Amino acid sequence: MEEKKGSPSITTDLRKHYVTVPEIIDTASGIIINGKRFRSLIFTTDIAIIMNNDADAVIAVYPFSPHPAIIQGITNVASMPVLAGVGGGITNGHRSANIALFAEAHGCIGVVLNSPTPTETYQEIDQVVDIPIISTIVSEFSDIQAKLDAGVDILNVSGAARTTHIVREIRKKFPKVPIIATGGPTDESIKATIAAGANAITYTPPSNGELFSELMKKYRGQEEMNYEQRQELEETE
């Protein structure tokens, strides 16, 4: 990949250990929201990870009914823009619209709704917020046009192993619609998703436990090395 020029990098001492998104994501075109370009979105609600990553934005969706306290907690610590989950299958209608308005009031740059969201909910949210509405798409059989007509601005494709295929099928019919998509675990899968037509990529970071495990492994190695050094010193005395 061509190295970026003219971009000095500064990392403070306490922020050297942070989650980095794959550099291949920088090859995506990005989606410009109110003048700012977004290519990488980190998919997490972990406060510690949200405070320590280099993604362009956070996409904060979770498998529970959305709650204003969760949105407030995330926006309080996030140093980058937030796309907040506000409903879908379990929660919709007036409650989703109210939570969407709350998310906008707390600085979120977009709201995300899951696949089963009724058309009426998109329409209701579209009437009360002035930030993009993002609809999660899990199948190429979704009625994309109906969602767009109801006020959806961006599609968020999450189709597991079929994500690249779904993106490609959507792009054939809707060449200009902004598409976010899950990129998968490798540079090759991310590259394929971008080539299929995704403008931005969601990246799922390692869990807090996995990150801590790697750190503890490093610390154990340091302890072993320190012990061996002490032993060598004792033998030479």
Tab-separated table of N, CA and C in Angstrom, residues 95-227:
chain	number	residue	atom	x	y	z
A	95	ARG	N	-40.669	4.688	20.560
A	95	ARG	CA	-39.489	4.565	21.418
A	95	ARG	C	-38.207	4.740	20.597
A	96	SER	N	-38.138	4.113	19.446
A	96	SER	CA	-36.949	4.275	18.598
A	96	SER	C	-36.778	5.730	18.169
A	97	ALA	N	-37.872	6.386	17.841
A	97	ALA	CA	-37.799	7.789	17.436
A	97	ALA	C	-37.296	8.659	18.586
A	98	ASN	N	-37.788	8.392	19.794
A	98	ASN	CA	-37.349	9.165	20.960
A	98	ASN	C	-35.877	8.932	21.260
A	99	ILE	N	-35.431	7.682	21.158
A	99	ILE	CA	-34.029	7.375	21.414
A	99	ILE	C	-33.146	7.982	20.322
A	100	ALA	N	-33.632	7.990	19.080
A	100	ALA	CA	-32.885	8.611	17.984
A	100	ALA	C	-32.684	10.101	18.245
A	101	LEU	N	-33.721	10.767	18.722
A	101	LEU	CA	-33.617	12.189	19.041
A	101	LEU	C	-32.636	12.406	20.192
A	102	PHE	N	-32.663	11.513	21.178
A	102	PHE	CA	-31.722	11.569	22.299
A	102	PHE	C	-30.294	11.400	21.776
A	103	ALA	N	-30.087	10.449	20.861
A	103	ALA	CA	-28.756	10.205	20.300
A	103	ALA	C	-28.237	11.440	19.577
A	104	GLU	N	-29.110	12.081	18.803
A	104	GLU	CA	-28.696	13.298	18.104
A	104	GLU	C	-28.325	14.390	19.095
A	105	ALA	N	-29.101	14.528	20.156
A	105	ALA	CA	-28.834	15.547	21.166
A	105	ALA	C	-27.505	15.318	21.876
A	106	HIS	N	-27.053	14.056	21.909
A	106	HIS	CA	-25.784	13.734	22.558
A	106	HIS	C	-24.627	13.648	21.559
A	107	GLY	N	-24.823	14.179	20.376
A	107	GLY	CA	-23.734	14.332	19.434
A	107	GLY	C	-23.514	13.196	18.463
A	108	CYS	N	-24.370	12.181	18.453
A	108	CYS	CA	-24.195	11.080	17.508
A	108	CYS	C	-24.371	11.586	16.075
A	109	ILE	N	-23.570	11.058	15.165
A	109	ILE	CA	-23.639	11.535	13.781
A	109	ILE	C	-24.580	10.698	12.926
A	110	GLY	N	-25.148	9.639	13.494
A	110	GLY	CA	-26.089	8.802	12.765
A	110	GLY	C	-26.745	7.807	13.696
A	111	VAL	N	-27.878	7.267	13.271
A	111	VAL	CA	-28.567	6.252	14.058
A	111	VAL	C	-28.722	4.994	13.213
A	112	VAL	N	-28.606	3.849	13.877
A	112	VAL	CA	-28.621	2.564	13.183
A	112	VAL	C	-29.825	1.749	13.636
A	113	LEU	N	-30.537	1.166	12.674
A	113	LEU	CA	-31.667	0.290	12.979
A	113	LEU	C	-31.440	-1.064	12.328
A	114	ASN	N	-31.841	-2.115	13.033
A	114	ASN	CA	-31.596	-3.462	12.538
A	114	ASN	C	-32.602	-3.865	11.472
A	115	SER	N	-32.342	-4.998	10.870
A	115	SER	CA	-33.068	-5.455	9.689
A	115	SER	C	-34.597	-5.489	9.818
A	116	PRO	N	-35.173	-5.977	10.950
A	116	PRO	CA	-36.638	-6.121	10.979
A	116	PRO	C	-37.421	-4.823	11.167
A	117	THR	N	-36.758	-3.683	11.194
A	117	THR	CA	-37.420	-2.412	11.479
A	117	THR	C	-38.584	-2.146	10.517
A	118	PRO	N	-39.772	-1.859	11.038
A	118	PRO	CA	-40.910	-1.536	10.166
A	118	PRO	C	-40.682	-0.234	9.398
A	119	THR	N	-41.223	-0.145	8.216
A	119	THR	CA	-41.092	1.065	7.404
A	119	THR	C	-41.572	2.293	8.152
A	120	GLU	N	-42.651	2.133	8.919
A	120	GLU	CA	-43.228	3.269	9.651
A	120	GLU	C	-42.237	3.846	10.656
A	121	THR	N	-41.378	3.003	11.219
A	121	THR	CA	-40.393	3.486	12.187
A	121	THR	C	-39.354	4.367	11.507
A	122	TYR	N	-38.878	3.942	10.330
A	122	TYR	CA	-37.945	4.789	9.581
A	122	TYR	C	-38.574	6.152	9.298
A	123	GLN	N	-39.832	6.137	8.885
A	123	GLN	CA	-40.517	7.380	8.553
A	123	GLN	C	-40.654	8.279	9.771
A	124	GLU	N	-40.968	7.694	10.912
A	124	GLU	CA	-41.128	8.482	12.134
A	124	GLU	C	-39.805	9.093	12.575
A	125	ILE	N	-38.729	8.310	12.490
A	125	ILE	CA	-37.417	8.826	12.867
A	125	ILE	C	-36.978	9.928	11.909
A	126	ASP	N	-37.261	9.745	10.638
A	126	ASP	CA	-36.882	10.723	9.624
A	126	ASP	C	-37.533	12.081	9.876
A	127	GLN	N	-38.660	12.068	10.551
A	127	GLN	CA	-39.376	13.311	10.840
A	127	GLN	C	-38.809	14.061	12.034
A	128	VAL	N	-38.007	13.379	12.879
A	128	VAL	CA	-37.569	14.029	14.124
A	128	VAL	C	-36.071	14.258	14.237
A	129	VAL	N	-35.258	13.632	13.370
A	129	VAL	CA	-33.812	13.854	13.483
A	129	VAL	C	-33.241	14.429	12.197
A	130	ASP	N	-32.082	15.083	12.342
A	130	ASP	CA	-31.394	15.672	11.197
A	130	ASP	C	-30.016	15.033	11.031
A	131	ILE	N	-29.930	13.750	11.343
A	131	ILE	CA	-28.710	12.982	11.138
A	131	ILE	C	-29.063	11.761	10.287
A	132	PRO	N	-28.075	11.167	9.609
A	132	PRO	CA	-28.372	10.037	8.720
A	132	PRO	C	-28.993	8.847	9.454
A	133	ILE	N	-29.924	8.199	8.773
A	133	ILE	CA	-30.532	6.963	9.260
A	133	ILE	C	-29.877	5.809	8.518
A	134	ILE	N	-29.387	4.846	9.272
A	134	ILE	CA	-28.647	3.720	8.714
A	134	ILE	C	-29.444	2.447	8.948
A	135	SER	N	-29.671	1.685	7.898
A	135	SER	CA	-30.421	0.443	8.003
A	135	SER	C	-29.497	-0.755	7.795
A	136	THR	N	-29.506	-1.673	8.747
A	136	THR	CA	-28.703	-2.878	8.623
A	136	THR	C	-29.385	-3.874	7.687
A	137	ILE	N	-28.632	-4.366	6.725
A	137	ILE	CA	-29.142	-5.291	5.711
A	137	ILE	C	-28.474	-6.648	5.907
A	138	VAL	N	-29.268	-7.692	6.024
A	138	VAL	CA	-28.712	-9.021	6.271
A	138	VAL	C	-28.911	-9.973	5.090
A	139	SER	N	-29.598	-9.503	4.046
A	139	SER	CA	-29.878	-10.381	2.909
A	139	SER	C	-30.071	-9.545	1.650
A	140	GLU	N	-29.710	-10.112	0.513
A	140	GLU	CA	-29.946	-9.427	-0.760
A	140	GLU	C	-31.425	-9.368	-1.110
A	141	PHE	N	-32.254	-10.085	-0.328
A	141	PHE	CA	-33.697	-10.097	-0.580
A	141	PHE	C	-34.435	-8.982	0.156
A	142	SER	N	-33.712	-8.155	0.902
A	142	SER	CA	-34.346	-7.025	1.589
A	142	SER	C	-34.909	-6.041	0.565
A	143	ASP	N	-35.995	-5.381	0.948
A	143	ASP	CA	-36.607	-4.389	0.068
A	143	ASP	C	-35.878	-3.058	0.268
A	144	ILE	N	-34.778	-2.898	-0.430
A	144	ILE	CA	-33.932	-1.719	-0.271
A	144	ILE	C	-34.674	-0.445	-0.658
A	145	GLN	N	-35.396	-0.487	-1.756
A	145	GLN	CA	-36.073	0.712	-2.239
A	145	GLN	C	-37.079	1.224	-1.217
A	146	ALA	N	-37.793	0.315	-0.574
A	146	ALA	CA	-38.777	0.727	0.437
A	146	ALA	C	-38.098	1.422	1.596
A	147	LYS	N	-36.929	0.945	1.986
A	147	LYS	CA	-36.190	1.566	3.086
A	147	LYS	C	-35.715	2.962	2.690
A	148	LEU	N	-35.187	3.084	1.479
A	148	LEU	CA	-34.718	4.384	1.001
A	148	LEU	C	-35.878	5.375	0.908
A	149	ASP	N	-37.007	4.901	0.428
A	149	ASP	CA	-38.187	5.767	0.306
A	149	ASP	C	-38.693	6.224	1.669
A	150	ALA	N	-38.443	5.402	2.699
A	150	ALA	CA	-38.921	5.727	4.048
A	150	ALA	C	-37.980	6.661	4.799
A	151	GLY	N	-36.812	6.962	4.221
A	151	GLY	CA	-35.905	7.907	4.866
A	151	GLY	C	-34.526	7.380	5.180
A	152	VAL	N	-34.239	6.131	4.848
A	152	VAL	CA	-32.912	5.569	5.096
A	152	VAL	C	-31.888	6.248	4.188
A	153	ASP	N	-30.744	6.609	4.764
A	153	ASP	CA	-29.704	7.307	4.013
A	153	ASP	C	-28.513	6.413	3.668
A	154	ILE	N	-28.209	5.456	4.558
A	154	ILE	CA	-27.024	4.609	4.408
A	154	ILE	C	-27.415	3.169	4.699
A	155	LEU	N	-26.841	2.231	3.950
A	155	LEU	CA	-27.066	0.807	4.198
A	155	LEU	C	-25.861	0.235	4.932
A	156	ASN	N	-26.129	-0.624	5.906
A	156	ASN	CA	-25.078	-1.280	6.682
A	156	ASN	C	-25.216	-2.791	6.472
A	157	VAL	N	-24.397	-3.346	5.589
A	157	VAL	CA	-24.541	-4.754	5.222
A	157	VAL	C	-23.786	-5.636	6.213
A	158	SER	N	-24.531	-6.562	6.810
A	158	SER	CA	-23.952	-7.507	7.762
A	158	SER	C	-24.508	-8.889	7.432
A	159	GLY	N	-23.859	-9.553	6.511
A	159	GLY	CA	-24.374	-10.828	6.019
A	159	GLY	C	-23.445	-11.998	6.254
A	160	ALA	N	-22.543	-11.858	7.261
A	160	ALA	CA	-21.580	-12.921	7.569
A	160	ALA	C	-20.802	-13.277	6.300
A	161	ALA	N	-20.720	-14.565	5.982
A	161	ALA	CA	-19.919	-14.996	4.832
A	161	ALA	C	-20.485	-14.501	3.498
A	162	ARG	N	-21.744	-14.069	3.481
A	162	ARG	CA	-22.380	-13.615	2.235
A	162	ARG	C	-22.328	-12.094	2.072
A	163	THR	N	-21.609	-11.424	2.959
A	163	THR	CA	-21.593	-9.961	2.918
A	163	THR	C	-21.131	-9.427	1.566
A	164	THR	N	-20.017	-9.940	1.059
A	164	THR	CA	-19.491	-9.449	-0.216
A	164	THR	C	-20.503	-9.649	-1.346
A	165	HIS	N	-21.149	-10.801	-1.365
A	165	HIS	CA	-22.169	-11.076	-2.383
A	165	HIS	C	-23.338	-10.097	-2.260
A	166	ILE	N	-23.783	-9.852	-1.035
A	166	ILE	CA	-24.914	-8.941	-0.820
A	166	ILE	C	-24.557	-7.532	-1.273
A	167	VAL	N	-23.349	-7.083	-0.913
A	167	VAL	CA	-22.900	-5.746	-1.328
A	167	VAL	C	-22.902	-5.647	-2.848
A	168	ARG	N	-22.377	-6.663	-3.499
A	168	ARG	CA	-22.305	-6.646	-4.961
A	168	ARG	C	-23.694	-6.577	-5.594
A	169	GLU	N	-24.637	-7.350	-5.050
A	169	GLU	CA	-25.995	-7.355	-5.588
A	169	GLU	C	-26.685	-6.009	-5.376
A	170	ILE	N	-26.479	-5.409	-4.206
A	170	ILE	CA	-27.079	-4.089	-3.944
A	170	ILE	C	-26.475	-3.050	-4.873
A	171	ARG	N	-25.168	-3.113	-5.064
A	171	ARG	CA	-24.489	-2.107	-5.873
A	171	ARG	C	-24.943	-2.148	-7.326
A	172	LYS	N	-25.315	-3.316	-7.813
A	172	LYS	CA	-25.818	-3.422	-9.181
A	172	LYS	C	-27.091	-2.599	-9.367
A	173	LYS	N	-27.963	-2.638	-8.359
A	173	LYS	CA	-29.259	-1.966	-8.473
A	173	LYS	C	-29.224	-0.522	-7.972
A	174	PHE	N	-28.307	-0.259	-7.032
A	174	PHE	CA	-28.233	1.073	-6.433
A	174	PHE	C	-26.785	1.556	-6.473
A	175	PRO	N	-26.336	2.051	-7.629
A	175	PRO	CA	-24.922	2.391	-7.806
A	175	PRO	C	-24.425	3.546	-6.940
A	176	LYS	N	-25.325	4.367	-6.420
A	176	LYS	CA	-24.880	5.551	-5.677
A	176	LYS	C	-25.205	5.515	-4.188
A	177	VAL	N	-25.921	4.515	-3.714
A	177	VAL	CA	-26.293	4.493	-2.300
A	177	VAL	C	-25.057	4.242	-1.442
A	178	PRO	N	-24.868	4.972	-0.348
A	178	PRO	CA	-23.722	4.736	0.540
A	178	PRO	C	-23.854	3.385	1.240
A	179	ILE	N	-22.771	2.615	1.228
A	179	ILE	CA	-22.799	1.285	1.835
A	179	ILE	C	-21.659	1.119	2.829
A	180	ILE	N	-22.031	0.761	4.054
A	180	ILE	CA	-21.090	0.290	5.067
A	180	ILE	C	-21.222	-1.229	5.065
A	181	ALA	N	-20.122	-1.945	5.305
A	181	ALA	CA	-20.212	-3.406	5.335
A	181	ALA	C	-19.168	-3.990	6.267
A	182	THR	N	-19.491	-5.133	6.840
A	182	THR	CA	-18.505	-5.859	7.630
A	182	THR	C	-17.434	-6.397	6.695
A	183	GLY	N	-16.174	-6.248	7.098
A	183	GLY	CA	-15.093	-6.608	6.196
A	183	GLY	C	-14.521	-7.989	6.388
A	184	GLY	N	-14.861	-8.621	7.494
A	184	GLY	CA	-14.286	-9.932	7.746
A	184	GLY	C	-12.943	-9.840	8.448
A	185	PRO	N	-12.321	-10.975	8.714
A	185	PRO	CA	-11.134	-11.013	9.580
A	185	PRO	C	-9.790	-10.774	8.899
A	186	THR	N	-9.746	-10.744	7.574
A	186	THR	CA	-8.457	-10.646	6.891
A	186	THR	C	-8.417	-9.463	5.932
A	187	ASP	N	-7.196	-9.070	5.558
A	187	ASP	CA	-7.045	-8.009	4.566
A	187	ASP	C	-7.687	-8.402	3.244
A	188	GLU	N	-7.590	-9.684	2.902
A	188	GLU	CA	-8.161	-10.160	1.642
A	188	GLU	C	-9.686	-10.032	1.635
A	189	SER	N	-10.319	-10.382	2.749
A	189	SER	CA	-11.780	-10.289	2.809
A	189	SER	C	-12.234	-8.832	2.813
A	190	ILE	N	-11.481	-7.971	3.476
A	190	ILE	CA	-11.810	-6.542	3.473
A	190	ILE	C	-11.661	-5.974	2.062
A	191	LYS	N	-10.567	-6.340	1.400
A	191	LYS	CA	-10.323	-5.865	0.031
A	191	LYS	C	-11.438	-6.311	-0.902
A	192	ALA	N	-11.910	-7.549	-0.733
A	192	ALA	CA	-12.985	-8.064	-1.580
A	192	ALA	C	-14.288	-7.325	-1.323
A	193	THR	N	-14.547	-6.993	-0.067
A	193	THR	CA	-15.772	-6.261	0.271
A	193	THR	C	-15.756	-4.866	-0.325
A	194	ILE	N	-14.598	-4.222	-0.272
A	194	ILE	CA	-14.463	-2.894	-0.872
A	194	ILE	C	-14.628	-2.982	-2.390
A	195	ALA	N	-14.017	-3.989	-2.994
A	195	ALA	CA	-14.119	-4.161	-4.448
A	195	ALA	C	-15.556	-4.428	-4.878
A	196	ALA	N	-16.335	-5.048	-3.997
A	196	ALA	CA	-17.730	-5.342	-4.322
A	196	ALA	C	-18.598	-4.090	-4.298
A	197	GLY	N	-18.103	-3.030	-3.651
A	197	GLY	CA	-18.862	-1.775	-3.655
A	197	GLY	C	-19.055	-1.110	-2.317
A	198	ALA	N	-18.447	-1.643	-1.249
A	198	ALA	CA	-18.595	-1.016	0.064
A	198	ALA	C	-17.781	0.271	0.136
A	199	ASN	N	-18.386	1.327	0.655
A	199	ASN	CA	-17.697	2.609	0.805
A	199	ASN	C	-16.947	2.719	2.125
A	200	ALA	N	-17.423	2.000	3.137
A	200	ALA	CA	-16.801	2.028	4.465
A	200	ALA	C	-16.903	0.636	5.077
A	201	ILE	N	-16.005	0.361	6.013
A	201	ILE	CA	-15.903	-0.982	6.584
A	201	ILE	C	-16.047	-0.948	8.104
A	202	THR	N	-16.858	-1.853	8.636
A	202	THR	CA	-16.917	-2.028	10.085
A	202	THR	C	-15.899	-3.094	10.477
A	203	TYR	N	-15.157	-2.789	11.538
A	203	TYR	CA	-14.118	-3.696	12.019
A	203	TYR	C	-14.456	-4.124	13.440
A	204	THR	N	-14.498	-5.442	13.648
A	204	THR	CA	-14.754	-5.978	14.985
A	204	THR	C	-13.419	-6.234	15.668
A	205	PRO	N	-13.106	-5.508	16.742
A	205	PRO	CA	-11.809	-5.662	17.394
A	205	PRO	C	-11.768	-6.899	18.273
A	206	PRO	N	-10.568	-7.315	18.686
A	206	PRO	CA	-10.489	-8.386	19.679
A	206	PRO	C	-11.223	-7.951	20.949
A	207	SER	N	-11.702	-8.922	21.713
A	207	SER	CA	-12.387	-8.591	22.963
A	207	SER	C	-11.401	-8.076	23.995
A	208	ASN	N	-11.930	-7.441	25.020
A	208	ASN	CA	-11.095	-6.965	26.116
A	208	ASN	C	-10.294	-8.116	26.708
A	209	GLY	N	-10.939	-9.282	26.846
A	209	GLY	CA	-10.261	-10.446	27.404
A	209	GLY	C	-9.109	-10.917	26.536
A	210	GLU	N	-9.309	-10.915	25.201
A	210	GLU	CA	-8.254	-11.337	24.287
A	210	GLU	C	-7.077	-10.374	24.323
A	211	LEU	N	-7.375	-9.084	24.368
A	211	LEU	CA	-6.312	-8.089	24.438
A	211	LEU	C	-5.532	-8.220	25.739
A	212	PHE	N	-6.267	-8.457	26.842
A	212	PHE	CA	-5.620	-8.596	28.140
A	212	PHE	C	-4.760	-9.847	28.174
A	213	SER	N	-5.200	-10.917	27.528
A	213	SER	CA	-4.441	-12.159	27.492
A	213	SER	C	-3.094	-11.943	26.818
A	214	GLU	N	-3.082	-11.207	25.704
A	214	GLU	CA	-1.837	-10.925	25.008
A	214	GLU	C	-0.906	-10.073	25.872
A	215	LEU	N	-1.490	-9.116	26.583
A	215	LEU	CA	-0.683	-8.249	27.441
A	215	LEU	C	-0.056	-9.035	28.587
A	216	MET	N	-0.848	-9.929	29.184
A	216	MET	CA	-0.341	-10.739	30.292
A	216	MET	C	0.741	-11.693	29.815
A	217	LYS	N	0.606	-12.209	28.589
A	217	LYS	CA	1.640	-13.070	28.020
A	217	LYS	C	2.958	-12.303	27.898
A	218	LYS	N	2.857	-11.050	27.481
A	218	LYS	CA	4.042	-10.192	27.362
A	218	LYS	C	4.666	-9.968	28.734
A	219	TYR	N	3.842	-9.694	29.730
A	219	TYR	CA	4.357	-9.448	31.077
A	219	TYR	C	5.036	-10.694	31.647
A	220	ARG	N	4.454	-11.867	31.394
A	220	ARG	CA	5.064	-13.101	31.887
A	220	ARG	C	6.433	-13.323	31.239
A	221	GLY	N	6.519	-12.999	29.945
A	221	GLY	CA	7.798	-13.120	29.260
A	221	GLY	C	8.847	-12.187	29.844
A	222	GLN	N	8.414	-10.968	30.193
A	222	GLN	CA	9.337	-10.012	30.791
A	222	GLN	C	9.825	-10.498	32.152
A	223	GLU	N	8.905	-11.069	32.928
A	223	GLU	CA	9.282	-11.591	34.246
A	223	GLU	C	10.305	-12.720	34.103
A	224	GLU	N	10.109	-13.597	33.139
A	224	GLU	CA	11.041	-14.698	32.917
A	224	GLU	C	12.412	-14.176	32.497
A	225	MET	N	12.414	-13.173	31.623
A	225	MET	CA	13.682	-12.599	31.180
A	225	MET	C	14.402	-11.910	32.332
A	226	ASN	N	13.650	-11.190	33.170
A	226	ASN	CA	14.260	-10.525	34.326
A	226	ASN	C	14.866	-11.544	35.284
A	227	TYR	N	14.167	-12.656	35.471
A	227	TYR	CA	14.663	-13.716	36.360
A	227	TYR	C	15.971	-14.299	35.827
